């Protein structure tokens, strides 16, 4: 979203498709809450998709309890949090990759040796317990 150095919305900046979609979503929420009618929603949605600037988009929500710049900041914050939640910390990924590689090697040896009793469960269990303890310790240090 185009903002000046003071963090205010610059109305002359050209609107992107994402900006238009964001305004339509705001309008959709206000329609669901009963602030605007379905006919008003259709009119404003059409205007939103044909808007050229952020100022034109802001006019579509000016009579609604929403701050377009604040909404954009909230959306960016939510997207950033979602990306952070979706990723495991680097140390966890490395530990799990090492454990997975070891599991593949030990299971391959077990299969090649005749696939009797599944003995790899013991070394893998011990190493998994050590890995979990290390991760808990690292988590506590943060």
PDB file of N, CA, C and O in Angstrom, residues 14-77:
ATOM      1  N   UNK A  14      -0.909   4.855  -7.712  1.00  0.00           N
ATOM      2  CA  UNK A  14      -1.729   3.932  -8.499  1.00  0.00           C
ATOM      3  C   UNK A  14      -2.069   2.706  -7.652  1.00  0.00           C
ATOM      4  O   UNK A  14      -1.232   2.182  -6.931  1.00  0.00           O
ATOM      5  N   UNK A  15      -3.303   2.241  -7.776  1.00  0.00           N
ATOM      6  CA  UNK A  15      -3.777   1.079  -7.017  1.00  0.00           C
ATOM      7  C   UNK A  15      -3.366  -0.215  -7.722  1.00  0.00           C
ATOM      8  O   UNK A  15      -3.354  -0.295  -8.946  1.00  0.00           O
ATOM      9  N   UNK A  16      -3.043  -1.214  -6.921  1.00  0.00           N
ATOM     10  CA  UNK A  16      -2.712  -2.535  -7.463  1.00  0.00           C
ATOM     11  C   UNK A  16      -3.945  -3.426  -7.393  1.00  0.00           C
ATOM     12  O   UNK A  16      -4.942  -3.097  -6.738  1.00  0.00           O
ATOM     13  N   UNK A  17      -3.873  -4.577  -8.039  1.00  0.00           N
ATOM     14  CA  UNK A  17      -4.974  -5.543  -7.956  1.00  0.00           C
ATOM     15  C   UNK A  17      -5.186  -5.985  -6.515  1.00  0.00           C
ATOM     16  O   UNK A  17      -6.315  -6.169  -6.068  1.00  0.00           O
ATOM     17  N   UNK A  18      -4.087  -6.134  -5.772  1.00  0.00           N
ATOM     18  CA  UNK A  18      -4.184  -6.532  -4.366  1.00  0.00           C
ATOM     19  C   UNK A  18      -4.921  -5.464  -3.552  1.00  0.00           C
ATOM     20  O   UNK A  18      -5.742  -5.786  -2.694  1.00  0.00           O
ATOM     21  N   UNK A  19      -4.638  -4.183  -3.845  1.00  0.00           N
ATOM     22  CA  UNK A  19      -5.336  -3.091  -3.157  1.00  0.00           C
ATOM     23  C   UNK A  19      -6.833  -3.146  -3.445  1.00  0.00           C
ATOM     24  O   UNK A  19      -7.654  -2.989  -2.542  1.00  0.00           O
ATOM     25  N   UNK A  20      -7.175  -3.365  -4.710  1.00  0.00           N
ATOM     26  CA  UNK A  20      -8.588  -3.441  -5.089  1.00  0.00           C
ATOM     27  C   UNK A  20      -9.273  -4.615  -4.390  1.00  0.00           C
ATOM     28  O   UNK A  20     -10.374  -4.482  -3.862  1.00  0.00           O
ATOM     29  N   UNK A  21      -8.605  -5.760  -4.388  1.00  0.00           N
ATOM     30  CA  UNK A  21      -9.176  -6.944  -3.724  1.00  0.00           C
ATOM     31  C   UNK A  21      -9.374  -6.701  -2.234  1.00  0.00           C
ATOM     32  O   UNK A  21     -10.360  -7.133  -1.641  1.00  0.00           O
ATOM     33  N   UNK A  22      -8.429  -5.997  -1.617  1.00  0.00           N
ATOM     34  CA  UNK A  22      -8.523  -5.709  -0.191  1.00  0.00           C
ATOM     35  C   UNK A  22      -9.751  -4.839   0.107  1.00  0.00           C
ATOM     36  O   UNK A  22     -10.496  -5.095   1.052  1.00  0.00           O
ATOM     37  N   UNK A  23      -9.996  -3.827  -0.740  1.00  0.00           N
ATOM     38  CA  UNK A  23     -11.160  -2.953  -0.542  1.00  0.00           C
ATOM     39  C   UNK A  23     -12.449  -3.734  -0.762  1.00  0.00           C
ATOM     40  O   UNK A  23     -13.417  -3.578   0.003  1.00  0.00           O
ATOM     41  N   UNK A  24     -12.479  -4.594  -1.759  1.00  0.00           N
ATOM     42  CA  UNK A  24     -13.684  -5.402  -1.996  1.00  0.00           C
ATOM     43  C   UNK A  24     -13.949  -6.307  -0.798  1.00  0.00           C
ATOM     44  O   UNK A  24     -15.100  -6.483  -0.384  1.00  0.00           O
ATOM     45  N   UNK A  25     -12.908  -6.846  -0.193  1.00  0.00           N
ATOM     46  CA  UNK A  25     -13.087  -7.683   0.999  1.00  0.00           C
ATOM     47  C   UNK A  25     -13.642  -6.862   2.160  1.00  0.00           C
ATOM     48  O   UNK A  25     -14.509  -7.323   2.897  1.00  0.00           O
ATOM     49  N   UNK A  26     -13.156  -5.630   2.317  1.00  0.00           N
ATOM     50  CA  UNK A  26     -13.694  -4.744   3.353  1.00  0.00           C
ATOM     51  C   UNK A  26     -15.170  -4.488   3.097  1.00  0.00           C
ATOM     52  O   UNK A  26     -16.002  -4.560   4.012  1.00  0.00           O
ATOM     53  N   UNK A  27     -15.495  -4.190   1.847  1.00  0.00           N
ATOM     54  CA  UNK A  27     -16.904  -3.941   1.493  1.00  0.00           C
ATOM     55  C   UNK A  27     -17.757  -5.180   1.748  1.00  0.00           C
ATOM     56  O   UNK A  27     -18.887  -5.085   2.236  1.00  0.00           O
ATOM     57  N   UNK A  28     -17.214  -6.348   1.432  1.00  0.00           N
ATOM     58  CA  UNK A  28     -17.945  -7.598   1.656  1.00  0.00           C
ATOM     59  C   UNK A  28     -18.226  -7.787   3.157  1.00  0.00           C
ATOM     60  O   UNK A  28     -19.331  -8.173   3.545  1.00  0.00           O
ATOM     61  N   UNK A  29     -17.253  -7.480   3.983  1.00  0.00           N
ATOM     62  CA  UNK A  29     -17.450  -7.601   5.436  1.00  0.00           C
ATOM     63  C   UNK A  29     -18.526  -6.648   5.928  1.00  0.00           C
ATOM     64  O   UNK A  29     -19.375  -7.018   6.738  1.00  0.00           O
ATOM     65  N   UNK A  30     -18.525  -5.422   5.417  1.00  0.00           N
ATOM     66  CA  UNK A  30     -19.529  -4.451   5.844  1.00  0.00           C
ATOM     67  C   UNK A  30     -20.921  -4.804   5.326  1.00  0.00           C
ATOM     68  O   UNK A  30     -21.914  -4.507   5.977  1.00  0.00           O
ATOM     69  N   UNK A  31     -20.985  -5.462   4.185  1.00  0.00           N
ATOM     70  CA  UNK A  31     -22.277  -5.938   3.687  1.00  0.00           C
ATOM     71  C   UNK A  31     -22.797  -7.034   4.607  1.00  0.00           C
ATOM     72  O   UNK A  31     -23.975  -7.035   4.986  1.00  0.00           O
ATOM     73  N   UNK A  32     -21.922  -7.943   4.989  1.00  0.00           N
ATOM     74  CA  UNK A  32     -22.325  -9.028   5.890  1.00  0.00           C
ATOM     75  C   UNK A  32     -22.768  -8.489   7.249  1.00  0.00           C
ATOM     76  O   UNK A  32     -23.652  -9.061   7.902  1.00  0.00           O
ATOM     77  N   UNK A  33     -22.165  -7.363   7.681  1.00  0.00           N
ATOM     78  CA  UNK A  33     -22.528  -6.762   8.965  1.00  0.00           C
ATOM     79  C   UNK A  33     -23.745  -5.848   8.867  1.00  0.00           C
ATOM     80  O   UNK A  33     -24.197  -5.304   9.873  1.00  0.00           O
ATOM     81  N   UNK A  34     -24.245  -5.644   7.630  1.00  0.00           N
ATOM     82  CA  UNK A  34     -25.460  -4.847   7.440  1.00  0.00           C
ATOM     83  C   UNK A  34     -25.237  -3.350   7.316  1.00  0.00           C
ATOM     84  O   UNK A  34     -26.192  -2.582   7.374  1.00  0.00           O
ATOM     85  N   UNK A  35     -24.009  -2.913   7.151  1.00  0.00           N
ATOM     86  CA  UNK A  35     -23.752  -1.476   7.017  1.00  0.00           C
ATOM     87  C   UNK A  35     -24.085  -0.964   5.628  1.00  0.00           C
ATOM     88  O   UNK A  35     -24.446   0.194   5.471  1.00  0.00           O
ATOM     89  N   UNK A  36     -23.889  -1.802   4.613  1.00  0.00           N
ATOM     90  CA  UNK A  36     -24.270  -1.414   3.253  1.00  0.00           C
ATOM     91  C   UNK A  36     -25.128  -2.517   2.663  1.00  0.00           C
ATOM     92  O   UNK A  36     -25.028  -3.687   3.054  1.00  0.00           O
ATOM     93  N   UNK A  37     -25.982  -2.136   1.725  1.00  0.00           N
ATOM     94  CA  UNK A  37     -26.897  -3.101   1.106  1.00  0.00           C
ATOM     95  C   UNK A  37     -26.166  -3.865   0.005  1.00  0.00           C
ATOM     96  O   UNK A  37     -25.071  -3.478  -0.420  1.00  0.00           O
ATOM     97  N   UNK A  38     -26.805  -4.907  -0.484  1.00  0.00           N
ATOM     98  CA  UNK A  38     -26.226  -5.697  -1.566  1.00  0.00           C
ATOM     99  C   UNK A  38     -26.067  -4.839  -2.826  1.00  0.00           C
ATOM    100  O   UNK A  38     -25.070  -4.971  -3.554  1.00  0.00           O
ATOM    101  N   UNK A  39     -27.026  -3.943  -3.077  1.00  0.00           N
ATOM    102  CA  UNK A  39     -26.932  -3.067  -4.245  1.00  0.00           C
ATOM    103  C   UNK A  39     -25.747  -2.107  -4.112  1.00  0.00           C
ATOM    104  O   UNK A  39     -24.999  -1.885  -5.062  1.00  0.00           O
ATOM    105  N   UNK A  40     -25.575  -1.542  -2.899  1.00  0.00           N
ATOM    106  CA  UNK A  40     -24.440  -0.657  -2.658  1.00  0.00           C
ATOM    107  C   UNK A  40     -23.124  -1.421  -2.810  1.00  0.00           C
ATOM    108  O   UNK A  40     -22.151  -0.894  -3.364  1.00  0.00           O
ATOM    109  N   UNK A  41     -23.120  -2.642  -2.329  1.00  0.00           N
ATOM    110  CA  UNK A  41     -21.924  -3.468  -2.467  1.00  0.00           C
ATOM    111  C   UNK A  41     -21.578  -3.659  -3.935  1.00  0.00           C
ATOM    112  O   UNK A  41     -20.425  -3.490  -4.337  1.00  0.00           O
ATOM    113  N   UNK A  42     -22.574  -3.990  -4.768  1.00  0.00           N
ATOM    114  CA  UNK A  42     -22.324  -4.191  -6.205  1.00  0.00           C
ATOM    115  C   UNK A  42     -21.768  -2.928  -6.854  1.00  0.00           C
ATOM    116  O   UNK A  42     -20.815  -2.990  -7.629  1.00  0.00           O
ATOM    117  N   UNK A  43     -22.352  -1.771  -6.503  1.00  0.00           N
ATOM    118  CA  UNK A  43     -21.884  -0.506  -7.066  1.00  0.00           C
ATOM    119  C   UNK A  43     -20.447  -0.219  -6.646  1.00  0.00           C
ATOM    120  O   UNK A  43     -19.600   0.145  -7.460  1.00  0.00           O
ATOM    121  N   UNK A  44     -20.181  -0.378  -5.356  1.00  0.00           N
ATOM    122  CA  UNK A  44     -18.845  -0.071  -4.841  1.00  0.00           C
ATOM    123  C   UNK A  44     -17.814  -1.081  -5.329  1.00  0.00           C
ATOM    124  O   UNK A  44     -16.659  -0.732  -5.574  1.00  0.00           O
ATOM    125  N   UNK A  45     -18.220  -2.342  -5.463  1.00  0.00           N
ATOM    126  CA  UNK A  45     -17.293  -3.354  -5.956  1.00  0.00           C
ATOM    127  C   UNK A  45     -16.893  -3.029  -7.394  1.00  0.00           C
ATOM    128  O   UNK A  45     -15.707  -3.104  -7.754  1.00  0.00           O
ATOM    129  N   UNK A  46     -17.870  -2.658  -8.215  1.00  0.00           N
ATOM    130  CA  UNK A  46     -17.572  -2.277  -9.598  1.00  0.00           C
ATOM    131  C   UNK A  46     -16.618  -1.083  -9.622  1.00  0.00           C
ATOM    132  O   UNK A  46     -15.645  -1.064 -10.385  1.00  0.00           O
ATOM    133  N   UNK A  47     -16.898  -0.095  -8.761  1.00  0.00           N
ATOM    134  CA  UNK A  47     -16.031   1.083  -8.686  1.00  0.00           C
ATOM    135  C   UNK A  47     -14.632   0.706  -8.194  1.00  0.00           C
ATOM    136  O   UNK A  47     -13.630   1.259  -8.672  1.00  0.00           O
ATOM    137  N   UNK A  48     -14.560  -0.219  -7.262  1.00  0.00           N
ATOM    138  CA  UNK A  48     -13.253  -0.636  -6.729  1.00  0.00           C
ATOM    139  C   UNK A  48     -12.410  -1.290  -7.814  1.00  0.00           C
ATOM    140  O   UNK A  48     -11.216  -0.997  -7.943  1.00  0.00           O
ATOM    141  N   UNK A  49     -13.012  -2.170  -8.597  1.00  0.00           N
ATOM    142  CA  UNK A  49     -12.243  -2.852  -9.633  1.00  0.00           C
ATOM    143  C   UNK A  49     -11.859  -1.930 -10.789  1.00  0.00           C
ATOM    144  O   UNK A  49     -10.944  -2.242 -11.544  1.00  0.00           O
ATOM    145  N   UNK A  50     -12.522  -0.768 -10.909  1.00  0.00           N
ATOM    146  CA  UNK A  50     -12.136   0.174 -11.954  1.00  0.00           C
ATOM    147  C   UNK A  50     -11.334   1.351 -11.397  1.00  0.00           C
ATOM    148  O   UNK A  50     -10.921   2.224 -12.157  1.00  0.00           O
ATOM    149  N   UNK A  51     -11.080   1.375 -10.107  1.00  0.00           N
ATOM    150  CA  UNK A  51     -10.329   2.475  -9.484  1.00  0.00           C
ATOM    151  C   UNK A  51      -8.889   2.473  -9.976  1.00  0.00           C
ATOM    152  O   UNK A  51      -8.263   1.426 -10.104  1.00  0.00           O
ATOM    153  N   UNK A  52      -8.382   3.674 -10.208  1.00  0.00           N
ATOM    154  CA  UNK A  52      -7.004   3.815 -10.683  1.00  0.00           C
ATOM    155  C   UNK A  52      -6.027   4.142  -9.552  1.00  0.00           C
ATOM    156  O   UNK A  52      -4.861   3.781  -9.623  1.00  0.00           O
ATOM    157  N   UNK A  53      -6.511   4.852  -8.522  1.00  0.00           N
ATOM    158  CA  UNK A  53      -5.611   5.305  -7.458  1.00  0.00           C
ATOM    159  C   UNK A  53      -6.094   4.834  -6.087  1.00  0.00           C
ATOM    160  O   UNK A  53      -7.255   4.446  -5.911  1.00  0.00           O
ATOM    161  N   UNK A  54      -5.188   4.907  -5.117  1.00  0.00           N
ATOM    162  CA  UNK A  54      -5.542   4.553  -3.746  1.00  0.00           C
ATOM    163  C   UNK A  54      -6.574   5.525  -3.185  1.00  0.00           C
ATOM    164  O   UNK A  54      -7.420   5.139  -2.376  1.00  0.00           O
ATOM    165  N   UNK A  55      -6.517   6.786  -3.617  1.00  0.00           N
ATOM    166  CA  UNK A  55      -7.497   7.770  -3.172  1.00  0.00           C
ATOM    167  C   UNK A  55      -8.902   7.381  -3.607  1.00  0.00           C
ATOM    168  O   UNK A  55      -9.861   7.521  -2.834  1.00  0.00           O
ATOM    169  N   UNK A  56      -9.038   6.896  -4.842  1.00  0.00           N
ATOM    170  CA  UNK A  56     -10.351   6.465  -5.335  1.00  0.00           C
ATOM    171  C   UNK A  56     -10.849   5.273  -4.522  1.00  0.00           C
ATOM    172  O   UNK A  56     -12.046   5.172  -4.224  1.00  0.00           O
ATOM    173  N   UNK A  57      -9.949   4.385  -4.150  1.00  0.00           N
ATOM    174  CA  UNK A  57     -10.343   3.243  -3.323  1.00  0.00           C
ATOM    175  C   UNK A  57     -10.759   3.696  -1.926  1.00  0.00           C
ATOM    176  O   UNK A  57     -11.737   3.201  -1.368  1.00  0.00           O
ATOM    177  N   UNK A  58     -10.004   4.636  -1.373  1.00  0.00           N
ATOM    178  CA  UNK A  58     -10.305   5.124  -0.022  1.00  0.00           C
ATOM    179  C   UNK A  58     -11.679   5.780   0.029  1.00  0.00           C
ATOM    180  O   UNK A  58     -12.391   5.672   1.037  1.00  0.00           O
ATOM    181  N   UNK A  59     -12.083   6.446  -1.039  1.00  0.00           N
ATOM    182  CA  UNK A  59     -13.405   7.078  -1.088  1.00  0.00           C
ATOM    183  C   UNK A  59     -14.532   6.056  -0.953  1.00  0.00           C
ATOM    184  O   UNK A  59     -15.591   6.371  -0.416  1.00  0.00           O
ATOM    185  N   UNK A  60     -14.292   4.848  -1.414  1.00  0.00           N
ATOM    186  CA  UNK A  60     -15.331   3.805  -1.372  1.00  0.00           C
ATOM    187  C   UNK A  60     -15.612   3.329   0.047  1.00  0.00           C
ATOM    188  O   UNK A  60     -16.651   2.728   0.301  1.00  0.00           O
ATOM    189  N   UNK A  61     -14.685   3.553   0.939  1.00  0.00           N
ATOM    190  CA  UNK A  61     -14.866   3.119   2.326  1.00  0.00           C
ATOM    191  C   UNK A  61     -14.883   4.296   3.302  1.00  0.00           C
ATOM    192  O   UNK A  61     -14.864   4.090   4.512  1.00  0.00           O
ATOM    193  N   UNK A  62     -14.931   5.531   2.763  1.00  0.00           N
ATOM    194  CA  UNK A  62     -14.835   6.721   3.611  1.00  0.00           C
ATOM    195  C   UNK A  62     -15.982   6.814   4.621  1.00  0.00           C
ATOM    196  O   UNK A  62     -15.788   7.326   5.721  1.00  0.00           O
ATOM    197  N   UNK A  63     -17.172   6.326   4.260  1.00  0.00           N
ATOM    198  CA  UNK A  63     -18.312   6.417   5.183  1.00  0.00           C
ATOM    199  C   UNK A  63     -18.465   5.164   6.037  1.00  0.00           C
ATOM    200  O   UNK A  63     -19.457   4.997   6.731  1.00  0.00           O
ATOM    201  N   UNK A  64     -17.469   4.305   6.000  1.00  0.00           N
ATOM    202  CA  UNK A  64     -17.497   3.069   6.777  1.00  0.00           C
ATOM    203  C   UNK A  64     -16.441   3.132   7.869  1.00  0.00           C
ATOM    204  O   UNK A  64     -15.410   3.780   7.701  1.00  0.00           O
ATOM    205  N   UNK A  65     -16.681   2.453   8.983  1.00  0.00           N
ATOM    206  CA  UNK A  65     -15.688   2.484  10.072  1.00  0.00           C
ATOM    207  C   UNK A  65     -14.467   1.630   9.752  1.00  0.00           C
ATOM    208  O   UNK A  65     -14.300   0.532  10.251  1.00  0.00           O
ATOM    209  N   UNK A  66     -13.612   2.151   8.857  1.00  0.00           N
ATOM    210  CA  UNK A  66     -12.396   1.437   8.490  1.00  0.00           C
ATOM    211  C   UNK A  66     -11.337   2.448   8.077  1.00  0.00           C
ATOM    212  O   UNK A  66     -11.631   3.471   7.463  1.00  0.00           O
ATOM    213  N   UNK A  67     -10.139   2.197   8.441  1.00  0.00           N
ATOM    214  CA  UNK A  67      -8.993   2.989   8.022  1.00  0.00           C
ATOM    215  C   UNK A  67      -8.219   2.105   7.059  1.00  0.00           C
ATOM    216  O   UNK A  67      -7.634   1.103   7.467  1.00  0.00           O
ATOM    217  N   UNK A  68      -8.226   2.464   5.783  1.00  0.00           N
ATOM    218  CA  UNK A  68      -7.624   1.631   4.758  1.00  0.00           C
ATOM    219  C   UNK A  68      -6.139   1.384   5.016  1.00  0.00           C
ATOM    220  O   UNK A  68      -5.654   0.269   4.879  1.00  0.00           O
ATOM    221  N   UNK A  69      -5.423   2.412   5.443  1.00  0.00           N
ATOM    222  CA  UNK A  69      -3.994   2.240   5.722  1.00  0.00           C
ATOM    223  C   UNK A  69      -3.788   1.304   6.907  1.00  0.00           C
ATOM    224  O   UNK A  69      -2.924   0.426   6.885  1.00  0.00           O
ATOM    225  N   UNK A  70      -4.599   1.470   7.952  1.00  0.00           N
ATOM    226  CA  UNK A  70      -4.486   0.594   9.124  1.00  0.00           C
ATOM    227  C   UNK A  70      -4.846  -0.843   8.751  1.00  0.00           C
ATOM    228  O   UNK A  70      -4.200  -1.794   9.193  1.00  0.00           O
ATOM    229  N   UNK A  71      -5.877  -1.000   7.923  1.00  0.00           N
ATOM    230  CA  UNK A  71      -6.276  -2.343   7.483  1.00  0.00           C
ATOM    231  C   UNK A  71      -5.128  -3.006   6.712  1.00  0.00           C
ATOM    232  O   UNK A  71      -4.849  -4.184   6.915  1.00  0.00           O
ATOM    233  N   UNK A  72      -4.472  -2.236   5.836  1.00  0.00           N
ATOM    234  CA  UNK A  72      -3.345  -2.787   5.075  1.00  0.00           C
ATOM    235  C   UNK A  72      -2.226  -3.216   6.013  1.00  0.00           C
ATOM    236  O   UNK A  72      -1.637  -4.286   5.835  1.00  0.00           O
ATOM    237  N   UNK A  73      -1.937  -2.401   7.038  1.00  0.00           N
ATOM    238  CA  UNK A  73      -0.891  -2.767   8.000  1.00  0.00           C
ATOM    239  C   UNK A  73      -1.266  -4.050   8.747  1.00  0.00           C
ATOM    240  O   UNK A  73      -0.436  -4.917   8.960  1.00  0.00           O
ATOM    241  N   UNK A  74      -2.554  -4.141   9.136  1.00  0.00           N
ATOM    242  CA  UNK A  74      -2.991  -5.353   9.843  1.00  0.00           C
ATOM    243  C   UNK A  74      -2.869  -6.575   8.948  1.00  0.00           C
ATOM    244  O   UNK A  74      -2.428  -7.637   9.397  1.00  0.00           O
ATOM    245  N   UNK A  75      -3.248  -6.441   7.683  1.00  0.00           N
ATOM    246  CA  UNK A  75      -3.150  -7.562   6.749  1.00  0.00           C
ATOM    247  C   UNK A  75      -1.692  -7.992   6.579  1.00  0.00           C
ATOM    248  O   UNK A  75      -1.390  -9.179   6.544  1.00  0.00           O
ATOM    249  N   UNK A  76      -0.777  -7.025   6.481  1.00  0.00           N
ATOM    250  CA  UNK A  76       0.642  -7.352   6.341  1.00  0.00           C
ATOM    251  C   UNK A  76       1.161  -8.041   7.594  1.00  0.00           C
ATOM    252  O   UNK A  76       1.933  -9.005   7.513  1.00  0.00           O
ATOM    253  N   UNK A  77       0.742  -7.566   8.760  1.00  0.00           N
ATOM    254  CA  UNK A  77       1.153  -8.197  10.015  1.00  0.00           C
ATOM    255  C   UNK A  77       0.647  -9.632  10.097  1.00  0.00           C
ATOM    256  O   UNK A  77       1.376 -10.537  10.507  1.00  0.00           O
TER     257      UNK A  77
END
